[in-house]
mmCIF file of C-alpha atoms in Angstrom:
data_model
loop_
_atom_site.group_PDB
_atom_site.id
_atom_site.type_symbol
_atom_site.label_atom_id
_atom_site.label_comp_id
_atom_site.label_asym_id
_atom_site.label_seq_id
_atom_site.Cartn_x
_atom_site.Cartn_y
_atom_site.Cartn_z
ATOM 1 C CA MET A 33 0.085 -0.288 -0.009
ATOM 2 C CA LYS A 34 1.365 3.893 -0.495
ATOM 3 C CA LYS A 35 -0.095 6.504 1.229
ATOM 4 C CA THR A 36 -0.042 9.900 -0.301
ATOM 5 C CA SER A 37 -1.489 13.104 1.513
ATOM 6 C CA THR A 38 -2.228 16.150 -0.016
ATOM 7 C CA ARG A 39 -4.285 19.225 0.550
ATOM 8 C CA LEU A 40 -7.860 20.376 -1.548
ATOM 9 C CA ALA A 41 -8.471 24.154 -2.383
ATOM 10 C CA ASP A 42 -10.184 24.945 0.518
ATOM 11 C CA GLY A 43 -7.621 23.406 2.895
ATOM 12 C CA ARG A 44 -9.254 20.211 3.667
ATOM 13 C CA GLU A 45 -6.998 17.066 3.981
ATOM 14 C CA LEU A 46 -7.351 14.181 0.986
ATOM 15 C CA ILE A 47 -5.198 10.856 1.129
ATOM 16 C CA TYR A 48 -4.700 8.534 -1.531
ATOM 17 C CA TYR A 49 -4.189 4.910 -0.885
ATOM 18 C CA ASP A 50 -3.202 3.029 -3.377
ATOM 19 C CA LEU A 51 -2.235 -0.623 -4.629
ATOM 20 C CA SER A 52 0.574 0.061 -6.412
ATOM 21 C CA ASP A 53 3.654 1.646 -4.849
ATOM 22 C CA ASP A 54 4.990 3.166 -7.840
ATOM 23 C CA THR A 55 1.403 5.475 -8.219
ATOM 24 C CA VAL A 56 2.491 9.232 -8.286
ATOM 25 C CA ARG A 57 -0.457 11.345 -7.148
ATOM 26 C CA ASP A 58 0.659 15.240 -8.017
ATOM 27 C CA ALA A 59 -2.938 16.620 -9.195
ATOM 28 C CA THR A 60 -3.857 19.480 -7.635
ATOM 29 C CA ASP A 61 -7.499 20.736 -7.048
ATOM 30 C CA ARG A 62 -8.465 23.399 -9.574
ATOM 31 C CA ARG A 63 -11.528 24.168 -8.007
ATOM 32 C CA PRO A 64 -12.109 28.352 -6.469
ATOM 33 C CA LEU A 65 -13.240 26.786 -3.396
ATOM 34 C CA ASP A 66 -13.374 29.183 -0.179
ATOM 35 C CA ALA A 67 -12.066 27.793 3.094
ATOM 36 C CA THR A 68 -14.366 25.619 4.972
ATOM 37 C CA VAL A 69 -16.889 27.212 7.438
ATOM 38 C CA THR A 70 -18.245 24.893 10.280
ATOM 39 C CA THR A 71 -20.724 25.441 12.993
ATOM 40 C CA SER A 72 -20.416 22.299 14.627
ATOM 41 C CA GLU A 73 -21.110 21.941 18.757
ATOM 42 C CA ILE A 74 -21.914 19.231 20.859
ATOM 43 C CA ARG A 75 -24.455 19.712 23.286
ATOM 44 C CA ARG A 76 -25.160 17.088 26.194
ATOM 45 C CA ASP A 77 -28.545 16.280 27.092
ATOM 46 C CA PRO A 78 -28.628 16.464 31.018
ATOM 47 C CA LEU A 79 -31.377 13.932 31.725
ATOM 48 C CA LEU A 80 -30.422 11.362 29.120
ATOM 49 C CA GLY A 81 -26.519 12.027 29.447
ATOM 50 C CA ASP A 82 -25.545 11.428 25.906
ATOM 51 C CA SER A 83 -24.367 14.296 23.338
ATOM 52 C CA VAL A 84 -26.163 15.915 20.569
ATOM 53 C CA ALA A 85 -24.248 17.622 17.400
ATOM 54 C CA VAL A 86 -25.687 20.485 16.249
ATOM 55 C CA ALA A 87 -24.743 21.366 12.414
ATOM 56 C CA SER A 88 -26.780 24.056 10.914
ATOM 57 C CA HIS A 89 -23.940 24.230 8.163
ATOM 58 C CA ARG A 90 -25.015 20.661 6.861
ATOM 59 C CA GLN A 91 -28.399 21.751 5.709
ATOM 60 C CA GLY A 92 -26.785 22.875 2.060
ATOM 61 C CA ARG A 93 -24.761 20.104 1.667
ATOM 62 C CA THR A 94 -25.060 18.250 -1.758
ATOM 63 C CA TYR A 95 -28.150 15.935 -2.570
ATOM 64 C CA HIS A 96 -28.706 13.742 -5.088
ATOM 65 C CA PRO A 97 -26.985 15.029 -7.788
ATOM 66 C CA PRO A 98 -26.858 13.532 -11.435
ATOM 67 C CA ALA A 99 -24.258 10.849 -12.192
ATOM 68 C CA ASP A 100 -22.493 12.985 -14.359
ATOM 69 C CA GLU A 101 -21.683 15.188 -11.282
ATOM 70 C CA CYS A 102 -20.808 12.931 -8.758
ATOM 71 C CA PRO A 103 -18.272 14.676 -6.109
ATOM 72 C CA LEU A 104 -16.762 11.399 -5.256
ATOM 73 C CA CYS A 105 -15.834 10.328 -9.101
ATOM 74 C CA PRO A 106 -12.505 11.203 -10.110
ATOM 75 C CA SER A 107 -11.858 14.478 -12.059
ATOM 76 C CA GLU A 108 -12.070 14.441 -16.002
ATOM 77 C CA GLY A 109 -11.326 17.334 -18.246
ATOM 78 C CA GLU A 110 -13.170 20.554 -16.928
ATOM 79 C CA ARG A 111 -15.674 18.394 -14.332
ATOM 80 C CA LEU A 112 -13.986 18.834 -11.154
ATOM 81 C CA SER A 113 -14.685 16.500 -8.223
ATOM 82 C CA GLU A 114 -13.352 16.197 -4.830
ATOM 83 C CA ILE A 115 -10.755 14.108 -6.202
ATOM 84 C CA PRO A 116 -8.401 15.671 -8.259
ATOM 85 C CA ASP A 117 -6.689 13.124 -9.948
ATOM 86 C CA SER A 118 -8.241 11.300 -12.989
ATOM 87 C CA SER A 119 -8.499 7.988 -11.184
ATOM 88 C CA TYR A 120 -7.824 6.237 -7.780
ATOM 89 C CA ASP A 121 -8.074 2.892 -5.738
ATOM 90 C CA VAL A 122 -8.992 4.277 -2.441
ATOM 91 C CA VAL A 123 -9.814 7.713 -1.177
ATOM 92 C CA VAL A 124 -9.957 9.290 2.197
ATOM 93 C CA PHE A 125 -10.961 12.913 2.416
ATOM 94 C CA GLU A 126 -12.046 15.570 4.982
ATOM 95 C CA ASN A 127 -15.838 15.968 4.922
ATOM 96 C CA ARG A 128 -16.860 19.267 3.400
ATOM 97 C CA PHE A 129 -20.187 19.380 5.054
ATOM 98 C CA PRO A 130 -18.934 17.655 8.387
ATOM 99 C CA SER A 131 -21.409 16.927 11.371
ATOM 100 C CA LEU A 132 -18.039 17.026 13.841
ATOM 101 C CA ALA A 133 -15.288 19.714 13.681
ATOM 102 C CA GLY A 134 -12.609 21.461 15.362
ATOM 103 C CA ASP A 135 -12.673 20.654 18.767
ATOM 104 C CA SER A 136 -15.810 18.533 18.004
ATOM 105 C CA GLY A 137 -13.860 16.029 16.336
ATOM 106 C CA ARG A 138 -13.711 15.174 12.955
ATOM 107 C CA CYS A 139 -15.738 13.578 10.079
ATOM 108 C CA GLU A 140 -14.065 11.914 6.787
ATOM 109 C CA VAL A 141 -15.460 10.524 3.522
ATOM 110 C CA VAL A 142 -14.024 7.034 2.245
ATOM 111 C CA CYS A 143 -14.359 6.437 -1.260
ATOM 112 C CA PHE A 144 -14.207 2.442 -1.885
ATOM 113 C CA THR A 145 -13.800 2.689 -5.861
ATOM 114 C CA SER A 146 -13.482 5.030 -8.435
ATOM 115 C CA ASP A 147 -16.372 3.288 -10.126
ATOM 116 C CA HIS A 148 -19.343 4.797 -9.669
ATOM 117 C CA ASP A 149 -22.006 1.934 -10.212
ATOM 118 C CA ALA A 150 -20.134 -0.813 -8.524
ATOM 119 C CA SER A 151 -20.683 -1.422 -4.312
ATOM 120 C CA PHE A 152 -18.502 -2.688 -1.751
ATOM 121 C CA ALA A 153 -19.862 -6.491 -2.623
ATOM 122 C CA ASP A 154 -18.129 -5.786 -5.892
ATOM 123 C CA LEU A 155 -14.746 -4.929 -4.739
ATOM 124 C CA SER A 156 -12.247 -7.521 -5.337
ATOM 125 C CA GLU A 157 -10.396 -9.343 -2.335
ATOM 126 C CA GLN A 158 -6.930 -7.087 -3.009
ATOM 127 C CA GLN A 159 -9.960 -3.758 -2.970
ATOM 128 C CA ALA A 160 -11.441 -4.777 -0.092
ATOM 129 C CA ARG A 161 -8.324 -5.507 1.985
ATOM 130 C CA LEU A 162 -7.156 -1.837 0.412
ATOM 131 C CA VAL A 163 -10.172 -0.340 2.158
ATOM 132 C CA LEU A 164 -9.354 -2.327 5.790
ATOM 133 C CA GLU A 165 -6.059 -0.684 5.356
ATOM 134 C CA ALA A 166 -7.437 2.844 4.996
ATOM 135 C CA TRP A 167 -10.125 2.135 7.681
ATOM 136 C CA THR A 168 -6.845 1.509 9.831
ATOM 137 C CA ASP A 169 -4.665 3.741 9.379
ATOM 138 C CA ARG A 170 -7.281 6.695 9.731
ATOM 139 C CA THR A 171 -8.250 4.837 13.241
ATOM 140 C CA SER A 172 -4.637 5.674 13.938
ATOM 141 C CA GLU A 173 -4.111 8.754 12.727
ATOM 142 C CA LEU A 174 -7.335 10.483 13.952
ATOM 143 C CA SER A 175 -6.781 8.624 17.439
ATOM 144 C CA HIS A 176 -3.680 11.179 18.209
ATOM 145 C CA LEU A 177 -6.059 14.292 17.522
ATOM 146 C CA PRO A 178 -6.415 16.093 20.993
ATOM 147 C CA ALA A 179 -10.220 16.165 20.331
ATOM 148 C CA VAL A 180 -10.843 12.406 19.939
ATOM 149 C CA GLU A 181 -11.978 9.720 22.197
ATOM 150 C CA GLN A 182 -13.404 7.356 19.445
ATOM 151 C CA VAL A 183 -13.034 6.432 15.901
ATOM 152 C CA PHE A 184 -16.191 5.199 14.072
ATOM 153 C CA CYS A 185 -15.911 3.622 10.491
ATOM 154 C CA PHE A 186 -19.326 2.935 8.806
ATOM 155 C CA GLU A 187 -20.981 2.757 5.598
ATOM 156 C CA ASN A 188 -24.441 3.619 5.069
ATOM 157 C CA ARG A 189 -25.706 1.938 1.642
ATOM 158 C CA GLY A 190 -29.069 2.944 -0.145
ATOM 159 C CA ALA A 191 -31.350 5.814 -0.590
ATOM 160 C CA GLU A 192 -33.792 3.833 1.853
ATOM 161 C CA ILE A 193 -30.875 4.603 4.440
ATOM 162 C CA GLY A 194 -30.683 8.362 3.534
ATOM 163 C CA VAL A 195 -27.972 7.968 1.604
ATOM 164 C CA THR A 196 -27.193 11.223 -0.606
ATOM 165 C CA LEU A 197 -24.366 10.243 -2.822
ATOM 166 C CA GLN A 198 -24.621 6.923 -4.489
ATOM 167 C CA HIS A 199 -20.921 6.521 -5.578
ATOM 168 C CA PRO A 200 -19.980 3.735 -3.246
ATOM 169 C CA HIS A 201 -18.373 4.988 -0.297
ATOM 170 C CA GLY A 202 -18.611 5.389 3.975
ATOM 171 C CA GLN A 203 -17.647 7.812 6.203
ATOM 172 C CA ILE A 204 -15.213 7.785 9.676
ATOM 173 C CA TYR A 205 -16.785 9.835 12.601
ATOM 174 C CA ALA A 206 -14.109 10.864 15.320
ATOM 175 C CA TYR A 207 -15.865 11.736 18.840
ATOM 176 C CA PRO A 208 -14.618 13.727 21.489
ATOM 177 C CA PHE A 209 -16.778 11.003 23.555
ATOM 178 C CA THR A 210 -17.374 7.734 24.050
ATOM 179 C CA THR A 211 -20.682 6.911 22.304
ATOM 180 C CA PRO A 212 -23.446 6.095 23.987
ATOM 181 C CA ARG A 213 -23.780 2.905 22.578
ATOM 182 C CA THR A 214 -20.453 1.983 23.673
ATOM 183 C CA ALA A 215 -21.092 3.211 26.824
ATOM 184 C CA LEU A 216 -23.579 0.585 27.386
ATOM 185 C CA MET A 217 -21.595 -2.117 26.268
ATOM 186 C CA LEU A 218 -18.777 -1.316 28.225
ATOM 187 C CA ARG A 219 -20.934 -1.005 31.579
ATOM 188 C CA GLN A 220 -22.348 -4.464 30.805
ATOM 189 C CA VAL A 221 -18.660 -5.740 30.629
ATOM 190 C CA ALA A 222 -17.927 -4.214 33.933
ATOM 191 C CA ALA A 223 -21.077 -5.705 35.352
ATOM 192 C CA HIS A 224 -20.329 -9.294 33.936
ATOM 193 C CA LYS A 225 -16.672 -9.056 34.716
ATOM 194 C CA GLU A 226 -17.376 -8.152 38.513
ATOM 195 C CA ALA A 227 -20.311 -11.075 38.506
ATOM 196 C CA THR A 228 -18.361 -13.812 36.893
ATOM 197 C CA GLY A 229 -14.813 -12.781 38.910
ATOM 198 C CA GLY A 230 -13.346 -11.685 36.020
ATOM 199 C CA GLU A 231 -14.833 -13.610 32.881
ATOM 200 C CA ASN A 232 -15.007 -11.409 29.433
ATOM 201 C CA LEU A 233 -18.411 -10.571 28.311
ATOM 202 C CA PHE A 234 -17.408 -10.244 24.540
ATOM 203 C CA ASP A 235 -15.790 -14.110 24.813
ATOM 204 C CA ALA A 236 -18.651 -15.589 26.835
ATOM 205 C CA VAL A 237 -21.207 -14.217 23.866
ATOM 206 C CA LEU A 238 -19.071 -15.309 21.199
ATOM 207 C CA GLU A 239 -18.789 -18.418 22.571
ATOM 208 C CA ARG A 240 -22.497 -18.842 22.862
ATOM 209 C CA GLU A 241 -23.450 -17.711 19.841
ATOM 210 C CA LEU A 242 -21.245 -20.042 17.879
ATOM 211 C CA GLY A 243 -22.878 -23.117 19.447
ATOM 212 C CA GLN A 244 -26.534 -21.763 18.195
ATOM 213 C CA GLU A 245 -28.524 -22.123 15.088
ATOM 214 C CA ARG A 246 -28.021 -18.481 14.388
ATOM 215 C CA VAL A 247 -24.727 -18.643 12.679
ATOM 216 C CA VAL A 248 -24.429 -17.930 9.126
ATOM 217 C CA LEU A 249 -20.622 -18.365 8.427
ATOM 218 C CA GLU A 250 -17.023 -19.083 9.730
ATOM 219 C CA GLY A 251 -13.504 -18.828 8.973
ATOM 220 C CA GLU A 252 -10.375 -19.607 10.483
ATOM 221 C CA HIS A 253 -10.044 -16.211 11.682
ATOM 222 C CA TRP A 254 -13.678 -14.897 11.470
ATOM 223 C CA ALA A 255 -17.240 -15.627 12.734
ATOM 224 C CA ALA A 256 -20.448 -14.405 11.504
ATOM 225 C CA PHE A 257 -24.028 -14.820 13.632
ATOM 226 C CA VAL A 258 -27.290 -13.170 14.035
ATOM 227 C CA PRO A 259 -27.216 -12.195 17.455
ATOM 228 C CA TYR A 260 -29.924 -13.707 19.952
ATOM 229 C CA ALA A 261 -31.236 -10.600 20.512
ATOM 230 C CA ALA A 262 -31.481 -8.856 16.992
ATOM 231 C CA HIS A 263 -33.106 -5.455 17.066
ATOM 232 C CA TRP A 264 -33.305 -5.437 12.957
ATOM 233 C CA PRO A 265 -35.133 -7.673 10.651
ATOM 234 C CA TYR A 266 -31.628 -8.912 9.344
ATOM 235 C CA GLU A 267 -28.782 -8.261 11.480
ATOM 236 C CA VAL A 268 -25.262 -10.120 11.612
ATOM 237 C CA HIS A 269 -22.342 -9.518 13.816
ATOM 238 C CA LEU A 270 -19.001 -10.267 12.462
ATOM 239 C CA TYR A 271 -16.392 -10.889 15.308
ATOM 240 C CA PRO A 272 -12.414 -12.194 14.941
ATOM 241 C CA ARG A 273 -12.298 -14.944 16.806
ATOM 242 C CA ARG A 274 -9.267 -13.707 18.867
ATOM 243 C CA ARG A 275 -10.724 -10.414 20.906
ATOM 244 C CA VAL A 276 -8.969 -7.214 19.570
ATOM 245 C CA PRO A 277 -9.612 -3.939 21.084
ATOM 246 C CA ASP A 278 -9.601 -2.171 17.528
ATOM 247 C CA LEU A 279 -8.989 -2.539 13.763
ATOM 248 C CA LEU A 280 -5.147 -1.650 15.158
ATOM 249 C CA ALA A 281 -4.544 -4.745 16.642
ATOM 250 C CA LEU A 282 -5.962 -7.278 14.164
ATOM 251 C CA ASP A 283 -2.718 -9.902 12.753
ATOM 252 C CA GLU A 284 -1.836 -10.308 9.278
ATOM 253 C CA ALA A 285 -4.232 -13.947 9.378
ATOM 254 C CA ALA A 286 -7.065 -11.906 10.086
ATOM 255 C CA ARG A 287 -6.348 -9.299 7.841
ATOM 256 C CA THR A 288 -5.748 -11.641 5.377
ATOM 257 C CA GLU A 289 -9.457 -13.497 5.610
ATOM 258 C CA PHE A 290 -11.414 -10.522 6.150
ATOM 259 C CA PRO A 291 -12.018 -9.759 2.538
ATOM 260 C CA GLN A 292 -13.190 -13.541 2.159
ATOM 261 C CA VAL A 293 -15.809 -13.140 4.983
ATOM 262 C CA TYR A 294 -16.933 -10.147 4.578
ATOM 263 C CA LEU A 295 -17.344 -9.823 0.510
ATOM 264 C CA GLU A 296 -19.448 -13.019 0.936
ATOM 265 C CA LEU A 297 -21.316 -11.626 3.526
ATOM 266 C CA LEU A 298 -21.827 -8.613 1.744
ATOM 267 C CA ARG A 299 -23.012 -10.572 -1.107
ATOM 268 C CA ARG A 300 -25.163 -12.621 0.481
ATOM 269 C CA PHE A 301 -27.222 -9.349 1.920
ATOM 270 C CA ASP A 302 -28.222 -8.768 -1.639
ATOM 271 C CA ARG A 303 -29.448 -12.416 -2.290
ATOM 272 C CA ILE A 304 -31.902 -12.300 0.911
ATOM 273 C CA PHE A 305 -35.092 -10.819 -1.443
ATOM 274 C CA GLY A 306 -34.239 -12.591 -4.396
ATOM 275 C CA THR A 307 -34.128 -11.609 -7.607
ATOM 276 C CA GLY A 308 -35.350 -8.447 -9.248
ATOM 277 C CA GLU A 309 -35.460 -6.713 -5.946
ATOM 278 C CA PRO A 310 -33.437 -3.705 -5.640
ATOM 279 C CA PRO A 311 -29.949 -3.947 -3.589
ATOM 280 C CA THR A 312 -30.435 -4.448 -0.108
ATOM 281 C CA PRO A 313 -30.271 -1.078 1.941
ATOM 282 C CA TYR A 314 -27.669 -1.585 5.102
ATOM 283 C CA ILE A 315 -25.540 0.012 7.446
ATOM 284 C CA ALA A 316 -22.140 -1.746 8.112
ATOM 285 C CA ALA A 317 -20.594 -0.311 11.613
ATOM 286 C CA TRP A 318 -17.409 -1.288 13.151
ATOM 287 C CA HIS A 319 -17.249 -0.842 16.793
ATOM 288 C CA GLN A 320 -13.971 -0.102 18.506
ATOM 289 C CA ALA A 321 -12.869 0.589 22.036
ATOM 290 C CA PRO A 322 -12.431 3.962 22.844
ATOM 291 C CA PHE A 323 -9.113 5.647 23.108
ATOM 292 C CA GLY A 324 -9.928 7.827 25.827
ATOM 293 C CA THR A 325 -9.632 6.877 29.891
ATOM 294 C CA LEU A 326 -12.507 4.135 30.750
ATOM 295 C CA GLU A 327 -12.002 5.201 34.434
ATOM 296 C CA GLU A 328 -16.100 5.579 34.525
ATOM 297 C CA PHE A 329 -16.485 1.661 33.698
ATOM 298 C CA ASP A 330 -14.852 0.224 37.117
ATOM 299 C CA GLY A 331 -12.290 -2.376 36.457
ATOM 300 C CA VAL A 332 -12.733 -2.503 32.385
ATOM 301 C CA THR A 333 -9.808 -1.560 30.095
ATOM 302 C CA ARG A 334 -9.646 -1.074 26.249
ATOM 303 C CA ASP A 335 -8.433 -4.486 26.408
ATOM 304 C CA ASP A 336 -12.016 -5.993 27.562
ATOM 305 C CA PHE A 337 -13.756 -4.383 24.616
ATOM 306 C CA ALA A 338 -14.226 -6.451 21.324
ATOM 307 C CA LEU A 339 -13.636 -5.448 18.556
ATOM 308 C CA HIS A 340 -16.525 -6.655 15.895
ATOM 309 C CA LEU A 341 -18.585 -5.124 12.963
ATOM 310 C CA GLU A 342 -22.578 -4.994 13.152
ATOM 311 C CA LEU A 343 -24.379 -5.014 9.613
ATOM 312 C CA PHE A 344 -27.860 -4.636 9.721
ATOM 313 C CA THR A 345 -30.831 -3.724 6.872
ATOM 314 C CA ILE A 346 -33.817 -1.834 7.524
ATOM 315 C CA ARG A 347 -35.857 -3.731 4.715
ATOM 316 C CA ARG A 348 -37.921 -6.554 6.697
ATOM 317 C CA THR A 349 -39.307 -8.037 3.626
ATOM 318 C CA SER A 350 -39.839 -7.661 -0.262
ATOM 319 C CA GLY A 351 -40.951 -4.069 -1.053
ATOM 320 C CA LYS A 352 -41.239 -3.600 2.703
ATOM 321 C CA LEU A 353 -38.960 -1.520 5.502
ATOM 322 C CA LYS A 354 -38.866 -1.454 9.097
ATOM 323 C CA PHE A 355 -39.736 1.886 10.501
ATOM 324 C CA LEU A 356 -38.801 2.909 14.014
ATOM 325 C CA ALA A 357 -42.156 3.658 15.388
ATOM 326 C CA GLY A 358 -43.160 4.464 18.802
ATOM 327 C CA SER A 359 -41.613 1.953 21.005
ATOM 328 C CA GLU A 360 -38.359 2.307 19.505
ATOM 329 C CA SER A 361 -38.048 5.993 18.821
ATOM 330 C CA GLY A 362 -39.878 6.962 21.863
ATOM 331 C CA MET A 363 -38.713 4.346 24.378
ATOM 332 C CA ASN A 364 -35.491 2.508 22.615
ATOM 333 C CA VAL A 365 -37.327 -1.038 22.833
ATOM 334 C CA PHE A 366 -36.982 -2.677 19.491
ATOM 335 C CA ILE A 367 -39.950 -5.115 18.547
ATOM 336 C CA ASN A 368 -38.240 -7.125 15.481
ATOM 337 C CA ASP A 369 -40.394 -8.623 13.229
ATOM 338 C CA VAL A 370 -37.946 -11.636 11.956
ATOM 339 C CA PRO A 371 -37.059 -14.168 14.270
ATOM 340 C CA PRO A 372 -32.974 -14.035 14.582
ATOM 341 C CA GLU A 373 -32.963 -17.759 13.995
ATOM 342 C CA ARG A 374 -34.875 -17.524 10.597
ATOM 343 C CA ALA A 375 -32.847 -14.708 9.557
ATOM 344 C CA ALA A 376 -29.740 -16.644 9.970
ATOM 345 C CA GLU A 377 -31.430 -19.777 8.133
ATOM 346 C CA ARG A 378 -32.096 -17.302 5.553
ATOM 347 C CA LEU A 379 -28.330 -15.682 5.170
ATOM 348 C CA ARG A 380 -27.442 -19.609 5.037
ATOM 349 C CA GLU A 381 -29.722 -20.332 2.188
ATOM 350 C CA VAL A 382 -28.332 -17.333 -0.189
ATOM 351 C CA ALA A 383 -24.489 -18.681 0.267
ATOM 352 C CA SER A 384 -22.552 -17.999 -3.206
ATOM 353 C CA SER A 385 -22.438 -21.568 -5.202
#
């Protein structure tokens, strides 16, 4: 992998990740852009104890542009985009309309491929491995920023999810706090550790799940299963078999196998509802240990956390979506219409031939 860092016309950082070590990246951003102005601030809810990012400047962000005006495609001739070069393998750049900025953190865009009509599932194993290396590198770099406490790599896919740019891409949020979902996990880990005299909750969950009918697929170094209490109609958790706190700690064997397992998982997601259906909308979310202090979680260290990816779709059946209604949105109590065992069975049925 070759990494080349440059700057866009408004001062934002852009980084090329190339498969070939002899690739030269010297194209400049020719757009007449003014310096980026953001209004992000973090406000803490005193009743719930969580935080909300207020970012009014995002109202003007790019919304469903035609394909020939996609800002994530390479620049070509006089059609100038966010990527100055005429081609790329993987690119990461600072979001022009970030939810988090400055003392409030940082937001980045990850372009998986220059092919506008592709998806992550269309990538080769070599390309998917390069994306993994980019996620890992950005996790490392962002963790050293003074304002950053947790790094979140994720992909939103599909208009039903709210994606406004159809080019295959994901995002990275670098938060100045530990996110509420991670905090809940850490509290459960602490309570389980205390109650069992030191047992790790993630290890216990993985061991229990691998013995059940909810397993979707297994490799030597990774395992994927539908969790016992899945919130979403089709939801899969992907774990490395050796517990590590973050992407940085994955060994070479796990990195090598990851593209094989993850690409197969994504391709199965696209076959859940049969042929003729639009591509399955999904969210793919990496959960990594926070880089800040964990003093509030009694007796828990970063090494007690388990890196894992959660992949889920909001489509519950052909042509129908799972909406978050009163119980889910008002009380955070999910109601799942698809039994997890049936979801796992379906995901095994649609395995590649």
